[in-house]
PDB file of C-alpha atoms in Angstrom:
ATOM      1  CA  MET A   1      77.027 127.975 150.223  1.00  0.00           C
ATOM      2  CA  LYS A   2      77.357 131.489 148.902  1.00  0.00           C
ATOM      3  CA  THR A   3      77.202 132.107 145.175  1.00  0.00           C
ATOM      4  CA  ALA A   4      80.823 133.287 145.041  1.00  0.00           C
ATOM      5  CA  ASP A   5      81.980 130.130 146.817  1.00  0.00           C
ATOM      6  CA  LEU A   6      79.981 127.974 144.421  1.00  0.00           C
ATOM      7  CA  ILE A   7      81.516 129.698 141.381  1.00  0.00           C
ATOM      8  CA  GLN A   8      84.996 129.305 142.836  1.00  0.00           C
ATOM      9  CA  ALA A   9      84.401 125.601 143.505  1.00  0.00           C
ATOM     10  CA  LEU A  10      83.088 124.965 140.006  1.00  0.00           C
ATOM     11  CA  SER A  11      86.004 126.762 138.378  1.00  0.00           C
ATOM     12  CA  ALA A  12      88.737 125.271 140.547  1.00  0.00           C
ATOM     13  CA  ASP A  13      89.549 122.508 138.082  1.00  0.00           C
ATOM     14  CA  ALA A  14      89.000 124.545 134.948  1.00  0.00           C
ATOM     15  CA  THR A  15      91.836 124.482 132.441  1.00  0.00           C
ATOM     16  CA  PRO A  16      92.430 126.881 129.555  1.00  0.00           C
ATOM     17  CA  VAL A  17      90.840 125.803 126.283  1.00  0.00           C
ATOM     18  CA  ARG A  18      93.329 125.539 123.443  1.00  0.00           C
ATOM     19  CA  ARG A  19      92.550 127.686 120.463  1.00  0.00           C
ATOM     20  CA  ALA A  20      91.830 125.677 117.359  1.00  0.00           C
ATOM     21  CA  PRO A  21      94.357 126.602 114.655  1.00  0.00           C
ATOM     22  CA  VAL A  22      92.593 128.552 111.927  1.00  0.00           C
ATOM     23  CA  ALA A  23      95.488 129.436 109.611  1.00  0.00           C
ATOM     24  CA  PRO A  24      96.149 125.859 108.350  1.00  0.00           C
ATOM     25  CA  TRP A  25      92.488 125.401 107.461  1.00  0.00           C
ATOM     26  CA  LEU A  26      92.397 128.769 105.714  1.00  0.00           C
ATOM     27  CA  ALA A  27      95.620 128.079 103.832  1.00  0.00           C
ATOM     28  CA  GLY A  28      94.211 124.758 102.685  1.00  0.00           C
ATOM     29  CA  ALA A  29      90.986 126.455 101.633  1.00  0.00           C
ATOM     30  CA  GLY A  30      92.947 129.044  99.665  1.00  0.00           C
ATOM     31  CA  LEU A  31      95.036 126.410  97.890  1.00  0.00           C
ATOM     32  CA  ALA A  32      91.975 124.312  97.072  1.00  0.00           C
ATOM     33  CA  GLY A  33      90.092 127.373  95.836  1.00  0.00           C
ATOM     34  CA  ALA A  34      93.062 128.445  93.719  1.00  0.00           C
ATOM     35  CA  ALA A  35      93.269 124.959  92.201  1.00  0.00           C
ATOM     36  CA  ILE A  36      89.583 125.135  91.249  1.00  0.00           C
ATOM     37  CA  ALA A  37      90.119 128.630  89.827  1.00  0.00           C
ATOM     38  CA  LEU A  38      93.066 127.331  87.778  1.00  0.00           C
ATOM     39  CA  ALA A  39      90.859 124.640  86.267  1.00  0.00           C
ATOM     40  CA  VAL A  40      88.139 127.198  85.523  1.00  0.00           C
ATOM     41  CA  LEU A  41      90.672 129.579  83.960  1.00  0.00           C
ATOM     42  CA  ALA A  42      92.108 126.791  81.798  1.00  0.00           C
ATOM     43  CA  MET A  43      88.649 125.960  80.415  1.00  0.00           C
ATOM     44  CA  TRP A  44      87.423 129.555  80.227  1.00  0.00           C
ATOM     45  CA  LEU A  45      90.208 131.878  79.096  1.00  0.00           C
ATOM     46  CA  GLY A  46      93.350 129.764  78.929  1.00  0.00           C
ATOM     47  CA  PHE A  47      96.830 130.895  79.924  1.00  0.00           C
ATOM     48  CA  ARG A  48      99.209 133.375  78.422  1.00  0.00           C
ATOM     49  CA  PRO A  49     102.572 131.969  77.203  1.00  0.00           C
ATOM     50  CA  LEU A  50     104.024 131.586  80.696  1.00  0.00           C
ATOM     51  CA  HIS A  51     107.579 130.752  79.648  1.00  0.00           C
ATOM     52  CA  ALA A  52     107.906 134.152  77.978  1.00  0.00           C
ATOM     53  CA  ALA A  53     105.803 135.955  80.588  1.00  0.00           C
ATOM     54  CA  MET A  54     108.006 134.831  83.474  1.00  0.00           C
ATOM     55  CA  ARG A  55     110.912 136.722  81.929  1.00  0.00           C
ATOM     56  CA  LEU A  56     109.031 140.013  82.280  1.00  0.00           C
ATOM     57  CA  PRO A  57     109.257 142.171  85.443  1.00  0.00           C
ATOM     58  CA  SER A  58     105.529 142.977  85.110  1.00  0.00           C
ATOM     59  CA  PHE A  59     104.623 139.313  85.623  1.00  0.00           C
ATOM     60  CA  TRP A  60     106.434 139.186  88.958  1.00  0.00           C
ATOM     61  CA  MET A  61     105.140 142.642  89.897  1.00  0.00           C
ATOM     62  CA  LYS A  62     101.553 141.393  89.627  1.00  0.00           C
ATOM     63  CA  ALA A  63     102.289 138.066  91.320  1.00  0.00           C
ATOM     64  CA  GLY A  64     104.152 139.701  94.199  1.00  0.00           C
ATOM     65  CA  TYR A  65     101.374 142.241  94.719  1.00  0.00           C
ATOM     66  CA  THR A  66      98.540 139.737  94.836  1.00  0.00           C
ATOM     67  CA  LEU A  67     100.463 137.168  96.905  1.00  0.00           C
ATOM     68  CA  LEU A  68     101.330 139.779  99.546  1.00  0.00           C
ATOM     69  CA  LEU A  69      97.682 140.807  99.730  1.00  0.00           C
ATOM     70  CA  ALA A  70      96.697 137.144 100.034  1.00  0.00           C
ATOM     71  CA  LEU A  71      99.161 136.755 102.914  1.00  0.00           C
ATOM     72  CA  ALA A  72      97.719 139.847 104.617  1.00  0.00           C
ATOM     73  CA  GLY A  73      94.216 138.437 104.167  1.00  0.00           C
ATOM     74  CA  LEU A  74      95.283 135.081 105.575  1.00  0.00           C
ATOM     75  CA  VAL A  75      96.807 136.696 108.679  1.00  0.00           C
ATOM     76  CA  ALA A  76      93.790 138.961 109.236  1.00  0.00           C
ATOM     77  CA  THR A  77      91.250 136.172 108.736  1.00  0.00           C
ATOM     78  CA  SER A  78      93.047 133.713 111.002  1.00  0.00           C
ATOM     79  CA  ARG A  79      93.273 136.318 113.771  1.00  0.00           C
ATOM     80  CA  LEU A  80      89.648 137.367 113.389  1.00  0.00           C
ATOM     81  CA  GLY A  81      88.708 133.742 113.900  1.00  0.00           C
ATOM     82  CA  HIS A  82      89.292 134.335 117.627  1.00  0.00           C
ATOM     83  CA  PRO A  83      87.513 136.885 119.834  1.00  0.00           C
ATOM     84  CA  GLY A  84      89.459 139.995 120.724  1.00  0.00           C
ATOM     85  CA  ALA A  85      92.307 139.470 118.272  1.00  0.00           C
ATOM     86  CA  ARG A  86      94.092 142.472 116.771  1.00  0.00           C
ATOM     87  CA  ILE A  87      94.772 142.808 113.056  1.00  0.00           C
ATOM     88  CA  GLY A  88      96.985 145.888 112.946  1.00  0.00           C
ATOM     89  CA  ALA A  89      99.971 143.946 111.590  1.00  0.00           C
ATOM     90  CA  ALA A  90      97.822 142.420 108.849  1.00  0.00           C
ATOM     91  CA  LEU A  91      96.524 145.850 107.836  1.00  0.00           C
ATOM     92  CA  ALA A  92     100.081 147.164 107.646  1.00  0.00           C
ATOM     93  CA  LEU A  93     101.067 144.156 105.557  1.00  0.00           C
ATOM     94  CA  ALA A  94      98.234 144.943 103.135  1.00  0.00           C
ATOM     95  CA  ALA A  95      99.007 148.666 103.031  1.00  0.00           C
ATOM     96  CA  LEU A  96     102.680 148.223 102.106  1.00  0.00           C
ATOM     97  CA  PRO A  97     102.237 146.619  98.664  1.00  0.00           C
ATOM     98  CA  ILE A  98      99.359 148.959  97.844  1.00  0.00           C
ATOM     99  CA  ALA A  99     101.480 151.991  98.699  1.00  0.00           C
ATOM    100  CA  ALA A 100     104.494 150.626  96.825  1.00  0.00           C
ATOM    101  CA  LEU A 101     102.475 149.894  93.689  1.00  0.00           C
ATOM    102  CA  ALA A 102     100.727 153.263  93.897  1.00  0.00           C
ATOM    103  CA  MET A 103     104.149 154.936  93.925  1.00  0.00           C
ATOM    104  CA  MET A 104     105.163 152.901  90.879  1.00  0.00           C
ATOM    105  CA  ALA A 105     101.934 153.958  89.163  1.00  0.00           C
ATOM    106  CA  MET A 106     102.621 157.622  89.879  1.00  0.00           C
ATOM    107  CA  HIS A 107     106.143 157.231  88.515  1.00  0.00           C
ATOM    108  CA  GLU A 108     104.723 155.699  85.333  1.00  0.00           C
ATOM    109  CA  THR A 109     102.205 158.518  85.060  1.00  0.00           C
ATOM    110  CA  MET A 110     104.800 161.263  85.394  1.00  0.00           C
ATOM    111  CA  ARG A 111     106.972 159.686  82.712  1.00  0.00           C
ATOM    112  CA  ALA A 112     104.188 158.946  80.210  1.00  0.00           C
ATOM    113  CA  PRO A 113     103.041 161.444  77.562  1.00  0.00           C
ATOM    114  CA  PRO A 114      99.420 162.614  77.826  1.00  0.00           C
ATOM    115  CA  ALA A 115      98.366 160.520  74.848  1.00  0.00           C
ATOM    116  CA  ALA A 116      99.480 157.352  76.640  1.00  0.00           C
ATOM    117  CA  MET A 117      97.382 157.933  79.771  1.00  0.00           C
ATOM    118  CA  PRO A 118      94.328 155.894  78.701  1.00  0.00           C
ATOM    119  CA  ALA A 119      96.449 152.850  77.861  1.00  0.00           C
ATOM    120  CA  LEU A 120      98.439 153.281  81.056  1.00  0.00           C
ATOM    121  CA  TRP A 121      95.461 153.279  83.417  1.00  0.00           C
ATOM    122  CA  LEU A 122      92.778 151.476  81.425  1.00  0.00           C
ATOM    123  CA  GLY A 123      94.733 149.000  79.348  1.00  0.00           C
ATOM    124  CA  GLN A 124      92.520 146.865  77.127  1.00  0.00           C
ATOM    125  CA  THR A 125      90.527 145.004  79.784  1.00  0.00           C
ATOM    126  CA  TRP A 126      89.635 147.490  82.517  1.00  0.00           C
ATOM    127  CA  ALA A 127      85.882 146.869  82.154  1.00  0.00           C
ATOM    128  CA  ILE A 128      86.091 143.088  82.648  1.00  0.00           C
ATOM    129  CA  CYS A 129      89.193 142.622  84.817  1.00  0.00           C
ATOM    130  CA  PRO A 130      87.514 143.186  88.234  1.00  0.00           C
ATOM    131  CA  VAL A 131      84.569 140.960  87.320  1.00  0.00           C
ATOM    132  CA  ARG A 132      86.868 138.157  86.205  1.00  0.00           C
ATOM    133  CA  ILE A 133      88.829 138.400  89.445  1.00  0.00           C
ATOM    134  CA  LEU A 134      85.582 138.263  91.408  1.00  0.00           C
ATOM    135  CA  LEU A 135      84.387 135.161  89.565  1.00  0.00           C
ATOM    136  CA  LEU A 136      87.708 133.342  89.883  1.00  0.00           C
ATOM    137  CA  SER A 137      87.772 134.150  93.606  1.00  0.00           C
ATOM    138  CA  LEU A 138      84.434 132.558  94.430  1.00  0.00           C
ATOM    139  CA  PRO A 139      85.751 129.003  95.068  1.00  0.00           C
ATOM    140  CA  ALA A 140      88.413 130.225  97.504  1.00  0.00           C
ATOM    141  CA  PHE A 141      85.887 132.591  99.094  1.00  0.00           C
ATOM    142  CA  ALA A 142      83.343 129.847  99.751  1.00  0.00           C
ATOM    143  CA  LEU A 143      86.015 127.538 101.169  1.00  0.00           C
ATOM    144  CA  ALA A 144      87.476 130.337 103.325  1.00  0.00           C
ATOM    145  CA  LEU A 145      84.067 130.988 104.879  1.00  0.00           C
ATOM    146  CA  TRP A 146      83.712 127.256 105.522  1.00  0.00           C
ATOM    147  CA  ALA A 147      87.106 127.194 107.244  1.00  0.00           C
ATOM    148  CA  LEU A 148      86.266 130.297 109.263  1.00  0.00           C
ATOM    149  CA  ARG A 149      83.115 128.651 110.583  1.00  0.00           C
ATOM    150  CA  ARG A 150      85.376 126.194 112.418  1.00  0.00           C
ATOM    151  CA  ALA A 151      86.627 129.115 114.524  1.00  0.00           C
ATOM    152  CA  ALA A 152      84.846 131.621 116.730  1.00  0.00           C
ATOM    153  CA  PRO A 153      84.690 134.988 114.957  1.00  0.00           C
ATOM    154  CA  THR A 154      82.808 137.720 116.757  1.00  0.00           C
ATOM    155  CA  ARG A 155      83.260 140.624 114.322  1.00  0.00           C
ATOM    156  CA  LEU A 156      81.409 138.868 111.546  1.00  0.00           C
ATOM    157  CA  ALA A 157      81.391 141.569 108.865  1.00  0.00           C
ATOM    158  CA  LEU A 158      85.089 142.301 109.385  1.00  0.00           C
ATOM    159  CA  ALA A 159      85.968 138.603 109.382  1.00  0.00           C
ATOM    160  CA  GLY A 160      84.004 138.132 106.173  1.00  0.00           C
ATOM    161  CA  ALA A 161      85.765 141.094 104.586  1.00  0.00           C
ATOM    162  CA  ALA A 162      89.156 139.665 105.569  1.00  0.00           C
ATOM    163  CA  ALA A 163      88.180 136.313 104.065  1.00  0.00           C
ATOM    164  CA  GLY A 164      87.177 138.205 100.928  1.00  0.00           C
ATOM    165  CA  LEU A 165      90.558 139.941 100.812  1.00  0.00           C
ATOM    166  CA  PHE A 166      92.290 136.582 101.118  1.00  0.00           C
ATOM    167  CA  ALA A 167      90.150 134.897  98.470  1.00  0.00           C
ATOM    168  CA  GLY A 168      90.150 137.900  96.150  1.00  0.00           C
ATOM    169  CA  ALA A 169      93.936 138.097  96.183  1.00  0.00           C
ATOM    170  CA  ALA A 170      94.151 134.359  95.524  1.00  0.00           C
ATOM    171  CA  GLY A 171      91.779 134.726  92.575  1.00  0.00           C
ATOM    172  CA  ALA A 172      93.746 137.713  91.274  1.00  0.00           C
ATOM    173  CA  THR A 173      96.950 135.671  91.429  1.00  0.00           C
ATOM    174  CA  VAL A 174      95.341 133.003  89.276  1.00  0.00           C
ATOM    175  CA  TYR A 175      93.981 135.616  86.868  1.00  0.00           C
ATOM    176  CA  GLY A 176      97.482 137.000  86.443  1.00  0.00           C
ATOM    177  CA  LEU A 177      98.382 133.775  84.624  1.00  0.00           C
ATOM    178  CA  TYR A 178      96.108 134.956  81.820  1.00  0.00           C
ATOM    179  CA  CYS A 179      96.119 138.749  82.027  1.00  0.00           C
ATOM    180  CA  GLN A 180      98.583 140.521  79.757  1.00  0.00           C
ATOM    181  CA  GLU A 181      98.178 144.017  81.203  1.00  0.00           C
ATOM    182  CA  HIS A 182     101.596 145.112  82.368  1.00  0.00           C
ATOM    183  CA  THR A 183     101.463 148.540  84.010  1.00  0.00           C
ATOM    184  CA  ALA A 184     101.513 149.184  87.736  1.00  0.00           C
ATOM    185  CA  ALA A 185      98.780 151.798  87.202  1.00  0.00           C
ATOM    186  CA  PHE A 186      96.418 149.186  85.774  1.00  0.00           C
ATOM    187  CA  VAL A 187      97.159 146.647  88.494  1.00  0.00           C
ATOM    188  CA  VAL A 188      96.852 149.010  91.449  1.00  0.00           C
ATOM    189  CA  LEU A 189      93.517 150.286  90.147  1.00  0.00           C
ATOM    190  CA  TRP A 190      91.668 147.375  88.579  1.00  0.00           C
ATOM    191  CA  TYR A 191      93.196 144.407  90.381  1.00  0.00           C
ATOM    192  CA  THR A 192      92.651 146.188  93.683  1.00  0.00           C
ATOM    193  CA  LEU A 193      89.068 146.943  92.702  1.00  0.00           C
ATOM    194  CA  GLY A 194      88.450 143.286  91.869  1.00  0.00           C
ATOM    195  CA  ILE A 195      89.898 142.177  95.202  1.00  0.00           C
ATOM    196  CA  GLY A 196      87.884 144.882  96.955  1.00  0.00           C
ATOM    197  CA  LEU A 197      84.676 143.565  95.396  1.00  0.00           C
ATOM    198  CA  VAL A 198      85.305 140.179  96.990  1.00  0.00           C
ATOM    199  CA  GLY A 199      86.059 141.920 100.296  1.00  0.00           C
ATOM    200  CA  ALA A 200      82.753 143.804 100.076  1.00  0.00           C
ATOM    201  CA  LEU A 201      80.965 140.543  99.306  1.00  0.00           C
ATOM    202  CA  GLY A 202      82.582 139.054 102.403  1.00  0.00           C
ATOM    203  CA  ALA A 203      81.454 141.960 104.572  1.00  0.00           C
ATOM    204  CA  LEU A 204      77.880 141.335 103.431  1.00  0.00           C
ATOM    205  CA  ALA A 205      78.071 137.546 103.732  1.00  0.00           C
ATOM    206  CA  GLY A 206      79.911 137.396 107.069  1.00  0.00           C
ATOM    207  CA  PRO A 207      76.980 138.263 109.368  1.00  0.00           C
ATOM    208  CA  ARG A 208      74.801 135.762 107.522  1.00  0.00           C
ATOM    209  CA  PHE A 209      77.124 132.765 107.159  1.00  0.00           C
ATOM    210  CA  LEU A 210      79.488 133.132 110.127  1.00  0.00           C
ATOM    211  CA  ARG A 211      76.869 133.527 112.838  1.00  0.00           C
ATOM    212  CA  TRP A 212      77.331 130.963 115.627  1.00  0.00           C
TER     213      TRP A 212
END
């Protein structure tokens, strides 16, 4: 029997392998990680008066920004769990809130007097905000990597970075329950930096922890 005939005979009864769903596992990992982060935040920093905060547009601005980035990270990570998947839609989903908030920040900047610029962009917590987001994101990050190991990522650094984006945005959402900074300029700079730190951590950890 020729080699080609042998291959054809062996593959005659082959059926397509169903892709294991990654998104439900990742969503569960994000929720579990956020719950752990909530407990840590409650013991560490506490919460701002949420009843009053929820009446402020800035509260929903921060929550909407971080939740949209978390959704983009979830879509990108779940797609990168399979070989050959494209993530263009997820990148667009991440770019939209960043661009929108950057425009809001520029509008704030143009309207503010020069003396108000430091408070506008730095607030009171610029030096510790990204680090706090990073720390609060670690539970969701670890669980997201665990969930991603159930899949078959091939672009390990990129998959790790996407998991970091997802976890970082989840951690930033939790941190927003404490943070009292209220300007779009602060959020688009320092929240994004904190989320980016988790993404960079994921890019470094992906090749090590996601290898088959």
